[in-house]
Short mmCIF file of C-alpha atoms and ligand atoms in Angstrom, two decimals:
data_model
loop_
_atom_site.label_atom_id
_atom_site.label_comp_id
_atom_site.label_asym_id
_atom_site.label_seq_id
_atom_site.Cartn_x
_atom_site.Cartn_y
_atom_site.Cartn_z
CA MET A 22 -15.92 -9.35 17.05
CA ILE A 23 -14.37 -11.95 15.07
CA THR A 24 -10.85 -11.63 13.54
CA ASP A 25 -9.37 -15.02 13.89
CA TYR A 26 -11.68 -17.89 13.08
CA LEU A 27 -9.07 -20.58 12.46
CA ASN A 28 -6.73 -19.65 15.57
CA ILE A 29 -4.05 -18.20 13.39
CA ASP A 30 -2.79 -16.49 16.39
CA ASP A 31 -1.61 -19.85 17.59
CA LEU A 32 0.82 -19.72 14.56
CA LEU A 33 2.21 -16.27 15.66
CA THR A 34 5.21 -15.50 18.01
CA ASP A 35 4.61 -13.41 21.10
CA GLU A 36 6.67 -10.57 19.60
CA GLN A 37 4.40 -10.68 16.45
CA LYS A 38 1.36 -10.43 18.42
CA LEU A 39 2.67 -7.76 21.02
CA THR A 40 3.63 -5.63 17.76
CA ARG A 41 0.21 -6.23 16.24
CA ASN A 42 -1.47 -5.22 19.26
CA SER A 43 0.34 -2.14 19.85
CA VAL A 44 -0.44 -0.73 16.44
CA ARG A 45 -4.08 -1.95 17.04
CA ALA A 46 -4.27 0.06 20.15
CA TRP A 47 -2.58 2.93 18.36
CA ILE A 48 -5.21 2.84 15.55
CA ASP A 49 -8.16 2.80 18.13
CA LYS A 50 -6.81 5.74 20.07
CA TYR A 51 -5.46 7.95 17.31
CA VAL A 52 -6.91 7.17 14.01
CA ILE A 53 -10.54 5.73 14.52
CA PRO A 54 -11.95 8.89 16.31
CA ILE A 55 -10.72 11.46 13.42
CA ILE A 56 -10.63 9.14 10.43
CA ASP A 57 -14.05 9.79 9.17
CA GLU A 58 -13.66 13.50 9.43
CA LEU A 59 -10.36 13.70 7.72
CA ASN A 60 -12.07 11.79 4.73
CA GLN A 61 -15.00 14.03 4.70
CA GLN A 62 -12.51 17.14 4.58
CA HIS A 63 -10.08 15.38 1.96
CA ARG A 64 -7.24 16.14 4.34
CA SER A 65 -4.17 14.10 4.62
CA PRO A 66 -2.84 13.62 8.17
CA ILE A 67 0.73 14.45 7.93
CA GLU A 68 0.75 14.39 11.74
CA LEU A 69 -0.13 10.65 11.96
CA ILE A 70 2.88 9.91 9.66
CA LYS A 71 5.14 11.31 12.25
CA GLN A 72 3.47 9.50 14.93
CA MET A 73 3.89 6.11 12.77
CA GLY A 74 7.63 6.91 12.89
CA GLU A 75 7.57 7.16 16.73
CA LEU A 76 5.57 3.98 16.79
CA GLY A 77 8.38 2.07 14.85
CA VAL A 78 5.98 1.08 11.92
CA LEU A 79 7.93 2.92 9.21
CA GLY A 80 10.70 0.87 8.04
CA SER A 81 9.57 -2.36 9.99
CA PHE A 82 11.73 -4.75 8.21
CA ILE A 83 14.61 -2.33 7.50
CA PRO A 84 17.60 -3.32 9.73
CA GLU A 85 17.88 -1.46 13.14
CA LYS A 86 21.31 0.17 12.27
CA TYR A 87 19.42 2.37 9.77
CA GLY A 88 16.72 3.26 12.11
CA GLY A 89 14.32 0.36 11.09
CA SER A 90 12.53 -2.00 13.36
CA GLY A 91 14.27 -5.13 11.88
CA PHE A 92 10.99 -7.03 12.06
CA ASP A 93 10.06 -10.24 9.91
CA GLN A 94 7.98 -10.21 7.15
CA ILE A 95 4.70 -11.43 8.96
CA THR A 96 5.06 -8.71 11.58
CA TYR A 97 5.36 -6.21 8.62
CA GLY A 98 2.11 -7.81 7.24
CA LEU A 99 0.30 -7.63 10.77
CA ILE A 100 1.23 -4.02 10.92
CA MET A 101 -0.15 -3.28 7.52
CA GLN A 102 -3.46 -5.17 8.50
CA GLU A 103 -4.07 -3.07 11.62
CA LEU A 104 -3.12 0.11 9.86
CA GLU A 105 -5.45 -0.53 6.98
CA ARG A 106 -8.24 -1.35 9.62
CA GLY A 107 -7.78 2.24 10.39
CA ASP A 108 -7.96 3.53 6.74
CA SER A 109 -6.19 2.37 3.57
CA ALA A 110 -4.62 6.01 3.54
CA ILE A 111 -2.76 5.20 6.79
CA ARG A 112 -1.49 1.84 5.42
CA SER A 113 -0.59 3.44 2.03
CA ALA A 114 1.68 6.08 3.81
CA ALA A 115 3.52 3.34 5.60
CA SER A 116 3.62 1.11 2.55
CA VAL A 117 5.24 3.72 0.39
CA GLN A 118 7.55 4.89 3.08
CA THR A 119 8.76 1.21 3.94
CA SER A 120 8.64 -0.83 0.78
CA LEU A 121 8.90 1.75 -2.05
CA VAL A 122 11.27 4.34 -0.66
CA MET A 123 13.21 2.69 2.42
CA TYR A 124 13.60 -0.62 0.67
CA PRO A 125 15.14 0.57 -2.45
CA ILE A 126 17.54 3.01 -0.82
CA CYS A 127 18.46 0.08 1.61
CA GLU A 128 18.75 -2.59 -1.13
CA PHE A 129 20.15 -0.45 -4.19
CA GLY A 130 21.67 2.26 -2.44
CA ASN A 131 25.27 2.79 -1.19
CA GLU A 132 26.16 3.11 2.64
CA GLU A 133 26.17 7.08 2.52
CA GLN A 134 22.82 7.07 1.02
CA ARG A 135 21.43 4.66 3.65
CA MET A 136 22.98 6.60 6.45
CA LYS A 137 21.66 10.08 4.91
CA PHE A 138 18.07 9.10 4.35
CA LEU A 139 16.90 6.08 6.18
CA PRO A 140 17.02 7.16 9.80
CA LYS A 141 14.81 10.29 8.91
CA LEU A 142 12.52 8.18 7.03
CA ALA A 143 12.25 5.76 9.71
CA ASN A 144 11.33 8.18 12.39
CA GLY A 145 8.90 10.20 10.17
CA GLU A 146 11.04 13.48 9.89
CA PHE A 147 11.17 12.91 6.18
CA VAL A 148 7.93 11.71 4.05
CA GLY A 149 9.04 9.84 0.94
CA ALA A 150 7.37 9.13 -2.40
CA PHE A 151 7.79 6.66 -5.31
CA GLY A 152 7.60 7.80 -8.81
CA LEU A 153 6.92 5.24 -11.42
CA THR A 154 3.43 5.87 -13.07
CA GLU A 155 3.20 8.49 -15.80
CA PRO A 156 0.41 10.13 -17.46
CA ASN A 157 0.79 8.01 -20.56
CA HIS A 158 2.22 4.81 -18.86
CA GLY A 159 0.58 3.11 -16.10
CA SER A 160 0.38 -0.70 -16.25
CA ASP A 161 3.27 -0.34 -18.91
CA PRO A 162 5.94 1.41 -16.89
CA GLY A 163 8.68 0.03 -19.10
CA SER A 164 7.56 2.43 -21.79
CA MET A 165 8.21 5.48 -19.36
CA GLU A 166 9.27 8.78 -20.87
CA THR A 167 10.81 10.56 -17.92
CA LYS A 168 14.57 10.81 -18.74
CA PHE A 169 17.87 11.99 -17.38
CA SER A 170 21.11 13.04 -19.12
CA ASP A 171 24.74 13.27 -17.78
CA GLU A 172 25.75 16.79 -17.55
CA GLY A 173 29.22 16.02 -16.20
CA ASP A 174 28.77 17.48 -12.74
CA CYS A 175 25.27 16.31 -12.33
CA TYR A 176 22.24 14.61 -13.96
CA LEU A 177 19.53 16.73 -15.69
CA LEU A 178 16.07 15.16 -15.21
CA ASN A 179 12.81 15.81 -17.24
CA GLY A 180 9.47 14.34 -17.46
CA SER A 181 6.54 13.85 -15.09
CA LYS A 182 4.98 11.12 -12.67
CA MET A 183 1.18 11.07 -11.97
CA TRP A 184 -0.99 9.48 -9.34
CA ILE A 185 1.85 9.69 -6.79
CA THR A 186 1.02 8.76 -3.07
CA ASN A 187 2.56 11.43 -0.69
CA ALA A 188 3.89 13.50 -3.71
CA PRO A 189 2.50 16.86 -2.27
CA ILE A 190 3.95 16.31 1.09
CA CYS A 191 7.21 14.41 0.40
CA ASP A 192 10.68 15.62 1.27
CA ILE A 193 12.20 12.93 -1.19
CA ALA A 194 11.04 11.01 -3.98
CA VAL A 195 12.57 7.84 -5.34
CA VAL A 196 12.10 8.54 -9.16
CA TRP A 197 12.49 5.90 -11.91
CA ALA A 198 13.80 7.47 -15.05
CA LYS A 199 15.64 6.19 -18.34
CA ASN A 200 19.19 7.42 -18.76
CA GLU A 201 20.70 7.99 -22.39
CA GLN A 202 21.27 4.30 -22.85
CA ASN A 203 17.49 3.87 -22.33
CA LYS A 204 18.21 1.94 -19.01
CA VAL A 205 15.68 2.37 -16.14
CA ARG A 206 17.54 3.90 -13.15
CA ALA A 207 16.67 5.49 -9.82
CA LEU A 208 17.32 8.99 -8.68
CA ILE A 209 16.53 10.54 -5.15
CA VAL A 210 14.99 13.90 -5.85
CA GLU A 211 14.83 16.23 -2.97
CA LYS A 212 12.03 18.79 -2.58
CA GLU A 213 14.11 21.75 -2.70
CA PHE A 214 15.68 20.88 -6.06
CA GLU A 215 15.02 23.66 -8.52
CA GLY A 216 12.49 22.77 -11.32
CA PHE A 217 10.92 20.08 -9.06
CA SER A 218 7.26 20.62 -8.42
CA ARG A 219 4.64 18.42 -6.69
CA PRO A 220 0.93 19.55 -7.55
CA GLU A 221 -1.76 17.80 -5.54
CA THR A 222 -4.67 15.76 -7.34
CA PHE A 223 -7.86 16.86 -5.95
CA LYS A 224 -11.44 15.69 -6.46
CA LYS A 225 -10.70 12.11 -5.37
CA TRP A 226 -13.56 9.86 -4.08
CA SER A 227 -11.13 7.31 -2.83
CA LEU A 228 -8.32 7.52 -0.54
CA ARG A 229 -9.34 11.00 0.54
CA ALA A 230 -7.06 10.96 3.60
CA SER A 231 -4.03 10.31 1.54
CA ALA A 232 -2.17 13.10 -0.26
CA THR A 233 -1.92 12.23 -4.12
CA GLY A 234 -0.14 14.09 -6.54
CA GLU A 235 2.22 14.65 -9.42
CA LEU A 236 5.84 14.89 -9.66
CA VAL A 237 7.07 17.22 -12.35
CA PHE A 238 10.57 17.50 -13.44
CA ASP A 239 11.57 20.60 -15.24
CA ASN A 240 15.33 20.52 -15.95
CA VAL A 241 16.03 19.41 -12.51
CA LYS A 242 19.79 19.11 -11.62
CA VAL A 243 20.28 16.01 -9.52
CA PRO A 244 23.63 15.61 -7.85
CA LYS A 245 25.41 12.47 -9.08
CA GLU A 246 25.53 11.10 -5.53
CA ASN A 247 21.60 10.69 -5.63
CA LEU A 248 21.61 7.99 -8.20
CA LEU A 249 21.05 4.53 -6.52
CA PRO A 250 24.14 2.74 -7.68
CA ASN A 251 23.05 -0.81 -7.44
CA ILE A 252 20.05 -1.31 -9.72
CA SER A 253 19.34 -1.06 -13.44
CA GLY A 254 16.39 -2.13 -15.36
CA LEU A 255 12.74 -2.33 -14.72
CA LYS A 256 13.31 -5.19 -12.17
CA GLY A 257 14.32 -2.51 -9.71
CA PRO A 258 10.99 -0.94 -9.32
CA MET A 259 9.15 -4.28 -9.72
CA MET A 260 11.38 -5.51 -6.75
CA CYS A 261 9.98 -2.75 -4.62
CA LEU A 262 6.56 -3.62 -5.95
CA ASN A 263 6.70 -7.38 -4.75
CA SER A 264 7.28 -6.00 -1.16
CA ALA A 265 4.59 -3.38 -1.34
CA ARG A 266 2.08 -5.77 -2.98
CA TYR A 267 2.76 -8.29 -0.23
CA GLY A 268 1.98 -5.67 2.42
CA ILE A 269 -1.41 -4.91 0.67
CA ALA A 270 -2.48 -8.50 0.82
CA TRP A 271 -2.28 -8.23 4.56
CA GLY A 272 -3.52 -4.68 4.73
CA VAL A 273 -6.84 -5.18 3.01
CA LEU A 274 -7.70 -7.98 5.69
CA GLY A 275 -7.98 -5.18 8.09
CA ALA A 276 -10.36 -3.24 5.84
CA GLY A 277 -12.34 -6.47 5.08
CA PHE A 278 -12.66 -7.39 8.94
CA ASP A 279 -13.70 -4.14 9.93
CA CYS A 280 -16.47 -4.17 7.36
CA PHE A 281 -17.48 -7.82 8.32
CA ASN A 282 -17.56 -6.91 12.05
CA THR A 283 -19.55 -3.74 11.60
CA ALA A 284 -22.17 -5.66 9.32
CA LEU A 285 -22.15 -8.50 12.10
CA GLN A 286 -22.97 -6.30 15.01
CA TYR A 287 -25.41 -4.16 13.05
CA SER A 288 -27.20 -7.27 11.84
CA GLN A 289 -27.59 -8.50 15.53
CA GLU A 290 -29.17 -5.13 16.84
CA ARG A 291 -31.18 -4.03 13.84
CA LYS A 292 -34.74 -5.35 14.01
CA GLN A 293 -37.09 -5.60 10.99
CA PHE A 294 -40.25 -7.97 11.03
CA ASN A 295 -39.99 -8.13 14.76
CA LYS A 296 -36.59 -10.07 14.65
CA PRO A 297 -32.93 -9.07 14.35
CA ILE A 298 -31.85 -9.26 10.67
CA ALA A 299 -29.01 -11.51 11.61
CA SER A 300 -31.82 -14.24 12.04
CA PHE A 301 -32.66 -14.35 8.37
CA GLN A 302 -31.03 -16.99 6.24
CA LEU A 303 -30.04 -14.46 3.54
CA THR A 304 -28.08 -12.43 6.13
CA GLN A 305 -26.49 -15.50 7.60
CA LYS A 306 -25.49 -16.69 4.08
CA LYS A 307 -23.69 -13.30 3.54
CA LEU A 308 -21.90 -13.44 7.03
CA ALA A 309 -20.76 -17.08 6.58
CA GLU A 310 -19.50 -16.67 3.07
CA MET A 311 -17.68 -13.43 4.15
CA LEU A 312 -16.02 -15.03 7.11
CA THR A 313 -15.00 -17.94 5.01
CA GLU A 314 -13.36 -15.85 2.31
CA LEU A 315 -11.62 -13.62 4.64
CA THR A 316 -10.30 -16.53 6.53
CA SER A 317 -8.89 -18.15 3.38
CA ALA A 318 -7.37 -14.75 2.51
CA GLN A 319 -5.61 -14.66 5.94
CA LEU A 320 -4.40 -18.04 5.30
CA MET A 321 -2.71 -17.04 1.90
CA ALA A 322 -1.18 -14.05 3.42
CA LEU A 323 0.36 -15.96 6.13
CA ARG A 324 1.79 -18.61 3.86
CA VAL A 325 3.28 -15.97 1.45
CA GLY A 326 4.66 -14.32 4.62
CA GLN A 327 6.39 -17.47 5.73
CA LEU A 328 7.67 -17.89 2.11
CA LYS A 329 8.90 -14.12 2.15
CA ASN A 330 10.78 -14.90 5.44
CA GLU A 331 12.60 -17.69 3.69
CA ASN A 332 13.28 -15.60 0.68
CA LYS A 333 11.25 -18.07 -1.40
CA ALA A 334 8.08 -16.03 -2.40
CA THR A 335 7.91 -15.59 -6.08
CA PRO A 336 6.56 -12.51 -7.85
CA ALA A 337 3.76 -14.50 -9.24
CA GLN A 338 2.70 -15.89 -5.78
CA ILE A 339 2.68 -12.27 -4.48
CA SER A 340 0.46 -11.24 -7.57
CA MET A 341 -1.94 -13.99 -6.73
CA VAL A 342 -2.40 -13.08 -3.05
CA LYS A 343 -2.48 -9.29 -3.73
CA ARG A 344 -5.18 -9.88 -6.39
CA ASN A 345 -7.19 -12.43 -4.24
CA ASN A 346 -7.18 -10.41 -1.13
CA VAL A 347 -8.04 -7.01 -2.62
CA HIS A 348 -10.90 -8.45 -4.42
CA THR A 349 -12.13 -10.51 -1.38
CA ALA A 350 -12.14 -7.35 0.72
CA LEU A 351 -13.86 -5.25 -1.91
CA LYS A 352 -16.60 -7.88 -2.13
CA ILE A 353 -16.87 -7.86 1.67
CA ALA A 354 -17.17 -4.03 1.74
CA ARG A 355 -20.00 -4.22 -0.79
CA GLU A 356 -21.77 -7.15 0.89
CA SER A 357 -21.39 -5.34 4.50
CA ARG A 358 -22.76 -2.19 2.84
CA GLN A 359 -25.81 -4.03 1.82
CA ILE A 360 -26.46 -5.58 5.31
CA LEU A 361 -26.68 -1.82 6.80
CA GLY A 362 -29.13 -0.87 4.39
CA ALA A 363 -29.23 2.95 4.22
CA MET A 364 -26.91 3.25 7.25
CA GLY A 365 -24.24 1.56 4.90
CA ILE A 366 -23.61 4.96 3.11
CA SER A 367 -23.21 6.90 6.52
CA GLY A 368 -19.92 8.22 7.72
CA ASP A 369 -21.06 6.91 11.09
CA PHE A 370 -19.97 3.56 9.77
CA PRO A 371 -16.55 2.83 8.05
CA ILE A 372 -17.78 0.60 5.28
CA MET A 373 -18.44 3.11 2.46
CA ARG A 374 -15.24 4.72 3.34
CA HIS A 375 -13.33 1.32 3.31
CA MET A 376 -15.19 0.50 -0.05
CA MET A 377 -14.15 3.69 -1.86
CA ASN A 378 -10.52 3.20 -0.71
CA LEU A 379 -10.49 -0.40 -1.81
CA GLU A 380 -11.34 0.84 -5.43
CA SER A 381 -8.02 2.37 -5.61
CA VAL A 382 -6.28 -0.49 -3.88
CA ILE A 383 -7.69 -2.86 -6.41
CA THR A 384 -5.99 -0.66 -9.21
CA TYR A 385 -2.69 0.50 -7.82
CA GLU A 386 0.44 -1.63 -7.32
CA GLY A 387 -0.85 -3.40 -10.60
CA THR A 388 -4.55 -3.69 -11.63
CA HIS A 389 -6.70 -6.71 -10.94
CA ASP A 390 -6.42 -7.87 -14.41
CA ILE A 391 -2.60 -7.09 -14.63
CA HIS A 392 -2.23 -9.57 -11.74
CA LEU A 393 -4.41 -12.10 -13.35
CA LEU A 394 -2.13 -12.03 -16.48
CA ILE A 395 0.84 -12.35 -14.20
CA SER A 396 -0.52 -15.58 -12.78
CA GLY A 397 -1.56 -16.66 -16.50
CA LEU A 398 1.97 -16.15 -17.58
CA ASP A 399 3.27 -18.25 -14.44
CA ILE A 400 0.79 -21.00 -15.19
CA THR A 401 1.26 -21.25 -18.91
CA GLY A 402 4.48 -19.68 -19.63
CA ILE A 403 3.03 -17.50 -22.26
CA PRO A 404 2.82 -13.79 -21.77
CA ALA A 405 -0.55 -12.15 -22.68
CA PHE A 406 0.28 -8.50 -21.96
CA LYS A 407 1.33 -7.59 -25.44
P1 TGC B 525 8.82 -7.78 -18.33
O1 TGC B 525 9.73 -7.77 -19.59
O2 TGC B 525 8.21 -8.89 -17.78
O3 TGC B 525 10.08 -7.44 -17.22
C1 TGC B 525 10.95 -6.48 -17.16
C2 TGC B 525 12.24 -6.81 -16.21
O4 TGC B 525 11.39 -6.72 -14.92
C3 TGC B 525 11.63 -8.00 -14.31
N1 TGC B 525 10.27 -8.24 -13.42
C4 TGC B 525 10.31 -8.36 -12.18
N2 TGC B 525 11.39 -8.62 -11.25
C5 TGC B 525 11.04 -8.66 -9.80
N3 TGC B 525 9.81 -8.87 -9.63
C6 TGC B 525 8.75 -8.72 -10.32
N4 TGC B 525 7.53 -8.68 -10.03
C7 TGC B 525 9.09 -8.44 -11.79
N5 TGC B 525 8.22 -8.38 -12.92
C8 TGC B 525 9.07 -8.03 -13.96
C9 TGC B 525 11.70 -9.11 -15.42
O5 TGC B 525 12.38 -10.35 -15.07
C10 TGC B 525 12.63 -8.26 -16.29
O6 TGC B 525 13.93 -8.31 -15.88
P2 TGC B 525 15.21 -8.39 -16.93
O7 TGC B 525 16.26 -8.48 -15.99
O8 TGC B 525 15.00 -9.65 -17.75
O9 TGC B 525 14.97 -7.17 -17.74
O10 TGC B 525 8.11 -6.36 -18.15
P3 TGC B 525 6.79 -5.79 -18.99
O11 TGC B 525 7.45 -4.56 -19.61
O12 TGC B 525 6.48 -6.84 -20.12
O13 TGC B 525 5.74 -5.70 -17.76
C11 TGC B 525 5.21 -6.54 -17.07
C12 TGC B 525 4.16 -6.24 -16.09
C13 TGC B 525 2.89 -5.81 -16.81
C14 TGC B 525 3.90 -7.47 -15.28
C15 TGC B 525 4.55 -5.13 -15.14
O14 TGC B 525 5.27 -4.20 -15.60
C16 TGC B 525 3.44 -4.74 -14.11
O15 TGC B 525 3.44 -5.15 -13.23
N6 TGC B 525 2.81 -3.60 -14.31
C17 TGC B 525 2.02 -3.05 -13.33
C18 TGC B 525 2.63 -1.58 -12.91
C19 TGC B 525 2.45 -1.35 -11.48
O16 TGC B 525 2.14 -2.30 -10.62
N7 TGC B 525 2.69 -0.16 -11.12
C20 TGC B 525 2.56 0.28 -9.63
C21 TGC B 525 3.10 1.59 -9.71
S1 TGC B 525 3.40 2.07 -7.83
C22 TGC B 525 1.92 2.18 -7.18
O17 TGC B 525 1.02 1.83 -7.50
C23 TGC B 525 2.10 2.41 -5.81
S2 TGC B 525 0.56 2.73 -4.86
C24 TGC B 525 1.18 2.96 -3.32
C25 TGC B 525 0.39 2.96 -2.15
O18 TGC B 525 -0.33 4.27 -1.96
O19 TGC B 525 0.14 2.06 -1.38
P1 FAD B 526 -3.96 1.85 -17.29
O1 FAD B 526 -2.63 1.14 -17.38
O2 FAD B 526 -4.33 2.77 -18.57
O3 FAD B 526 -5.03 0.61 -17.38
C1 FAD B 526 -6.49 0.99 -17.55
C2 FAD B 526 -7.02 -0.34 -17.80
O4 FAD B 526 -6.72 -1.14 -18.75
C3 FAD B 526 -7.12 -1.27 -16.34
O5 FAD B 526 -8.29 -1.91 -16.25
C4 FAD B 526 -5.99 -2.41 -16.88
O6 FAD B 526 -6.16 -3.53 -16.06
C5 FAD B 526 -6.32 -2.43 -18.30
N1 FAD B 526 -5.04 -2.96 -19.10
C6 FAD B 526 -3.74 -2.24 -19.12
N2 FAD B 526 -3.14 -3.00 -19.91
C7 FAD B 526 -3.73 -4.32 -20.14
C8 FAD B 526 -3.43 -5.54 -20.84
N3 FAD B 526 -2.00 -5.57 -21.34
N4 FAD B 526 -4.42 -6.35 -20.72
C9 FAD B 526 -5.40 -6.38 -20.31
N5 FAD B 526 -5.83 -5.03 -19.64
C10 FAD B 526 -4.92 -4.11 -19.42
N6 FAD B 526 1.93 4.97 -9.03
C11 FAD B 526 3.08 5.13 -8.58
O7 FAD B 526 4.14 4.99 -9.45
N7 FAD B 526 3.44 5.73 -7.27
C12 FAD B 526 2.40 5.85 -6.51
O8 FAD B 526 2.82 6.30 -5.27
C13 FAD B 526 1.04 5.60 -6.66
N8 FAD B 526 0.07 5.88 -5.99
C14 FAD B 526 -1.20 5.86 -6.35
C15 FAD B 526 -2.18 6.18 -5.54
C16 FAD B 526 -3.66 6.16 -5.99
C17 FAD B 526 -4.72 6.54 -5.23
C18 FAD B 526 -3.87 5.56 -7.30
C19 FAD B 526 -5.33 5.59 -7.83
C20 FAD B 526 -2.80 5.16 -8.07
C21 FAD B 526 -1.50 5.26 -7.70
N9 FAD B 526 -0.42 4.84 -8.54
C22 FAD B 526 0.92 5.19 -8.15
C23 FAD B 526 -0.54 4.58 -9.76
C24 FAD B 526 -1.13 3.07 -10.11
O9 FAD B 526 -0.09 2.38 -9.91
C25 FAD B 526 -1.70 3.02 -11.52
O10 FAD B 526 -2.86 3.76 -11.57
C26 FAD B 526 -1.89 1.56 -12.01
O11 FAD B 526 -0.71 0.93 -12.09
C27 FAD B 526 -2.76 1.52 -13.28
O12 FAD B 526 -2.13 2.46 -14.27
P2 FAD B 526 -3.20 3.36 -14.94
O13 FAD B 526 -4.16 3.97 -13.89
O14 FAD B 526 -2.47 4.29 -15.96
O15 FAD B 526 -4.20 2.37 -15.67
#
């Protein structure tokens, strides 16, 4: 098994390695044995989310006084890498909870909101969701139609969100909606609020172990204390996305290395024409290129992690690493599947499952092309979105 060709471990602290190894062991013990079956059954493992709370991987960079683990950004990345080696659905659940629900409450909320919600999100008692995408607005969230009005004693919320991770199982959702002044704000919507429903989206061929759904708001009365006071404008959800996109850049390394190592081992054992298929130059070319690309992706993730720890990572740098690393992992999943021949499509190996998951990962948190345009804007100074 090769996971560290350039001795990147030498650049990590003992605490970072210890945390990574404990998440690795948890994935081996509790996720790997059941993950194919969960995917075959299209079942999301809420019990694993609770266990992740106990393990301390929900809110890993949130301060300890709110129930988080207070880890640095590289540790957060390493955790995401190990979770996604298990399955993108497991990483997704932790990404959403940490970067898209706990982070905005911590960063944009007041102290009462932090104390009320963060400890329960950290220990897995509460599951959170993040509502930005709508049926008519995905890449262009600034045109969202979901809106709320001030009714004096509460806000009245109307609209809907689509393709929302954890929607059917969430206890609370951080929902981005426009107020009467057309400003994007965030409301915490709790599952028992009247008029709030969360239908599940079925028939997915990707992220089958993740509960995806809609958030529908039909005249939902939201108490005024559930508005996040310290953020206004589209930069709010975008700041959350910076954190989640960064985590994805690490996460997909886990899926990519799992595919690579499965293909490596299979190619050493499988014989055709009386020789292991690993002895053919064409197979070696595939393996050598895969490891080179994965190692480059690892270094990019590490460098952006260092910049994030220093509060210097720019949104465009994060877009570049998200785009590059997801694309790399997806290419590696496809190449690895080829190496296994027919066995590559079997649930006895993880490759096809990772490949199907990565088809979502390359679309959510900003599509492959949207991230290219973000890089294009950063390089040229000219926006090409509109
Ligand atoms: P634009 O005019 O460029 O920006 C509006 C305001 O936002 C600010 N901003 C950012 N701030 C911080 N970080 C960023 N990355 C930012 N990007 C933009 C910007 O400075 C501006 O601020 P201000 O103060 O001047 O108003 O906005 P635009 O309408 O032209 O859109 C730009 C675009 C296309 C880049 C952006 O909207 C985009 O990235 N679209 C992709 C949407 C997306 O990523 N959606 C993800 C939904 S959540 C999800 O997928 C979760 S999956 C979870 C899982 O299961 O793991
Ligand atoms: P569209 O925006 O309609 O894009 C369709 C195509 O057009 C893409 O190829 C895109 O690159 C291209 N395109 C769009 N605009 C341009 C342009 N200006 N120039 C060139 N090409 C362009 N969202 C949430 O808010 N919360 C979640 O928890 C969440 N979880 C998700 C889970 C899953 C499994 C999936 C699949 C999605 C999830 N999403 C979530 C939604 C996700 O963020 C969106 O799907 C994504 O942002 C793209 O939006 P869209 O699907 O509407 O595609």
